[in-house]
Amino acid sequence: MTRIFSLLLIWILMLFSNIVSAQAMQNLSLSGNIRSDKTDQLEIHLFDADQKLIKTEITDSGGTFSFEDLKGGTYRLKITRNGSEVYHSENISLAENKKLPPIDLNVKSIEGVTITKTKPLIERQDGKMIMNVENSIASTGNSAFEVLEKAPGVTIDNNDNISLRGKGNLLIQIDGKNTPMTGSDLANYLRGIPSSTIEKIEFITNPSSKYDAAGSSIINIKLKKEQRKGTNGSVSTSLGMGKYIKNNNSLSINHRNKKVNIFANYSFAYREAYNRLVLDRNFYDNNIFTKAYIQDNFLKFKFNNHIAKAGMDYYMNDKNILGFSVGLISNNFNLNGDNSNLTVGSTRRPESTFNTLNASNDKWTNVSVNLNHKYTIDSLGSEISTDFDYINYSNSSLQNFETRTHDIASNQDYLDIRKGDLNGKLNIYSLKSDLTKNFSNDWKLESGIKTSFVKTDNDLKFFNATTGTPVPDPNRTNHFIYEENINAVYGNVIKKWEKFKVTAGLRLENTNVKGTQITTNQINKRNYTQLFPSAVFSYDLTEKSSLEINLSRRITRPSYNQLNPFKLYLDPTTMAAGNPDLNPQTTMNYELTYSINNKYFATVSYSRTSDNITDILKPIVEGGQNVTVQTFENLNSVSYYGLNLIAPVKVTKWWDMNNSANFYYGSYTGNLSGTQINNKGNFTFSINSINSFKLGNGFTAELTGNYKAREIYAYLNASPNWYLNIGAQKKFQNNSVLKLSFTDLFFTSNLKGQTVYNNYIENFAVKRDTRVATLSYTYNFGSSKNGQPRKTGGADDLKQRIGN
């Protein structure tokens, strides 16, 4: 592999050398004049036919603007005022120097211009569905977890696993960087991020070869980053009350001039929440009932979350930009649980009861450093960008489990006390470089290389403290070390004709992993190299309609804890364990999208996953006791057929409705926990409608409704649920906003269902603190002139796979 990557690196360097020497430029200009009372608050953004931002200009005192050194082609203008888009033009063909007719912003409509006051809550761009969270009243005062929970097409099960349009094993990113957790660890991390810090969420169901190959789909949560020129910022606070209190606070400040952009933001959240899980676990032997556990688990969380980030971009000259950023996340949370259990024997009479009180004090800390450089090759938009990332995660947890058991037959009571001391750390090093070369004849070449190194060290110590003196418990003590190196190279070729566009790409990834279970002296190594092709074919049927075909191959590697074979005891009847023999899953995705006016979308999709990583419940007998093990195994195959519709409707001048519907069928085949299933699944759907009302005098209101039908996911049968959110806001002339919202008004969004294996049936119901009333206030201050945002960060495929 070293020789392969050396040759590829030489190829890229030779290509770069040829590119730098190429001189295929044109020098055309596009100019115009804007009629407006406040031209000093305007910025004009020029986009090419692919909606890529080319340049940003401001007007002079008379409202005149000009773009120079352009090549011939098709462009669009977008004009913003105070950070909000006020209109965009239709396509502008440029074959010679052109001066546009005057653009009058003092009238409601002008020829060739569409006025848009605000971004829609749901929109689609470049194959991505985008949810503009900052425009959602209902998202006010929530956490990132709660926003995702109610996003169109998203489902979160009773184990906090997130799926999108029926597909699990997703890649969750924060600003393009993978989160270092899955399952309940990821859920707790997202619960600590206030929605006031989120700009938008991108749902990428079929990423190209330019993206890291990890994950069946990608959900990217983009945090706010101020880009306006001058010194400016915002401050916000919110107070919410459900069963428990929730408080979010954030501050962002930015200073930008021609040479330097300095930014910093900080947020603090104190949130209390709960999770109630009611279980009815039934065990069988050859279809004969043997035992049941009826359990009521109540967990209360208290989160103290601090998020801080600071950085600088330095514009050395017209061709070079240097940047760095430093981030810190500190999440302290306390968990207190009360688990009551009734054990029923084979005669269906009570045999015993137990009650487990557990308390833990957890601390997660994340430090990240990014260094980046961008070199602009020519005026066509060709560039080379390089990123180096160092990321450190550390976590600690002090746990206490106290179980009191009462045996009904003997009328005896038993006490068991266990204490845990968990410590973990993770270091990630990542280096990547990407090349984009634009040619004057509508050809584009993208290529890049990346290497990353990961090492995680998890040390778990348990003690038996029943006698009052803690004694080490070797059966529950565990020390696991995981090391990983991934090397990647990719190339994309893009060609655009008048109505037809083709993107074809190929990504190669080489993976080397080593897992060491120090407690049992067990070592597992794995090395593999795989190819990931992707292609997009788009055709403009008419001026208002287009057709797009999209395909890609993806991989989901097991998380670090999913490979850890040690058993973690949760209560006397439940344990969790990883699987060192778990294979990565691979998926082929196919999509066909038809769009009208870039507003109405219909997407037909099909995917097939091999070795699907599945979260299962495995009933076993340990020490003569029926125990349920939560673990992971590879299901043979999963086929998915889907139809996604997006249809915004303007009912009246003051009522806008954004509707989306997702219809799909999942088919599951394999044998897990001794239970064979063949093409098991069902047709299901979810419908989401977001209604916005303009009430006048700065007042707006919002009503959101969602319904999810019954769904069969392999061995899990989830019941239907629905919710209704309402809210209102008032915008003041001093650039401040006051919002009031009520989420899950009728407390109906909670999940319940049934899991069925040959010798095990589990009925469950989950309730969370979803019915919340929130009041928030945001004040924006400073300049109104926007700058061009930069995307940085190279650790895009690493931070998803620590938790389980």
PDB file of C-alpha atoms in Angstrom, residues 25-30 46 54-55 57 66-72 75 94 97 318 378-381:
ATOM      1  CA  MET A  25      -8.611  32.438 -18.320  1.00  0.00           C
ATOM      2  CA  GLN A  26     -11.013  34.970 -19.666  1.00  0.00           C
ATOM      3  CA  ASN A  27     -11.471  38.550 -18.489  1.00  0.00           C
ATOM      4  CA  LEU A  28     -15.142  39.464 -18.728  1.00  0.00           C
ATOM      5  CA  SER A  29     -17.081  41.816 -16.464  1.00  0.00           C
ATOM      6  CA  LEU A  30     -20.623  41.885 -15.091  1.00  0.00           C
ATOM      7  CA  LEU A  46     -22.133  35.884  -7.645  1.00  0.00           C
ATOM      8  CA  ILE A  54     -17.533  32.845  -7.087  1.00  0.00           C
ATOM      9  CA  LYS A  55     -17.185  36.362  -5.665  1.00  0.00           C
ATOM     10  CA  GLU A  57     -18.891  42.591  -3.847  1.00  0.00           C
ATOM     11  CA  SER A  66     -19.033  45.258 -10.727  1.00  0.00           C
ATOM     12  CA  PHE A  67     -17.514  41.779 -11.005  1.00  0.00           C
ATOM     13  CA  GLU A  68     -14.253  41.552 -12.976  1.00  0.00           C
ATOM     14  CA  ASP A  69     -12.058  38.762 -14.425  1.00  0.00           C
ATOM     15  CA  LEU A  70     -14.926  36.388 -15.153  1.00  0.00           C
ATOM     16  CA  LYS A  71     -15.011  33.592 -17.691  1.00  0.00           C
ATOM     17  CA  GLY A  72     -17.895  33.106 -20.068  1.00  0.00           C
ATOM     18  CA  TYR A  75     -24.280  33.002 -13.456  1.00  0.00           C
ATOM     19  CA  LEU A  94     -22.174  35.986 -19.987  1.00  0.00           C
ATOM     20  CA  ASN A  97     -18.916  42.380 -20.916  1.00  0.00           C
ATOM     21  CA  ASP A 318      -5.319  37.309  -3.334  1.00  0.00           C
ATOM     22  CA  ASP A 378      -6.525  30.928 -11.006  1.00  0.00           C
ATOM     23  CA  SER A 379      -9.576  33.144 -11.502  1.00  0.00           C
ATOM     24  CA  LEU A 380     -11.662  30.157 -12.588  1.00  0.00           C
ATOM     25  CA  GLY A 381     -12.018  29.029  -8.982  1.00  0.00           C
TER      26      GLY A 381
END
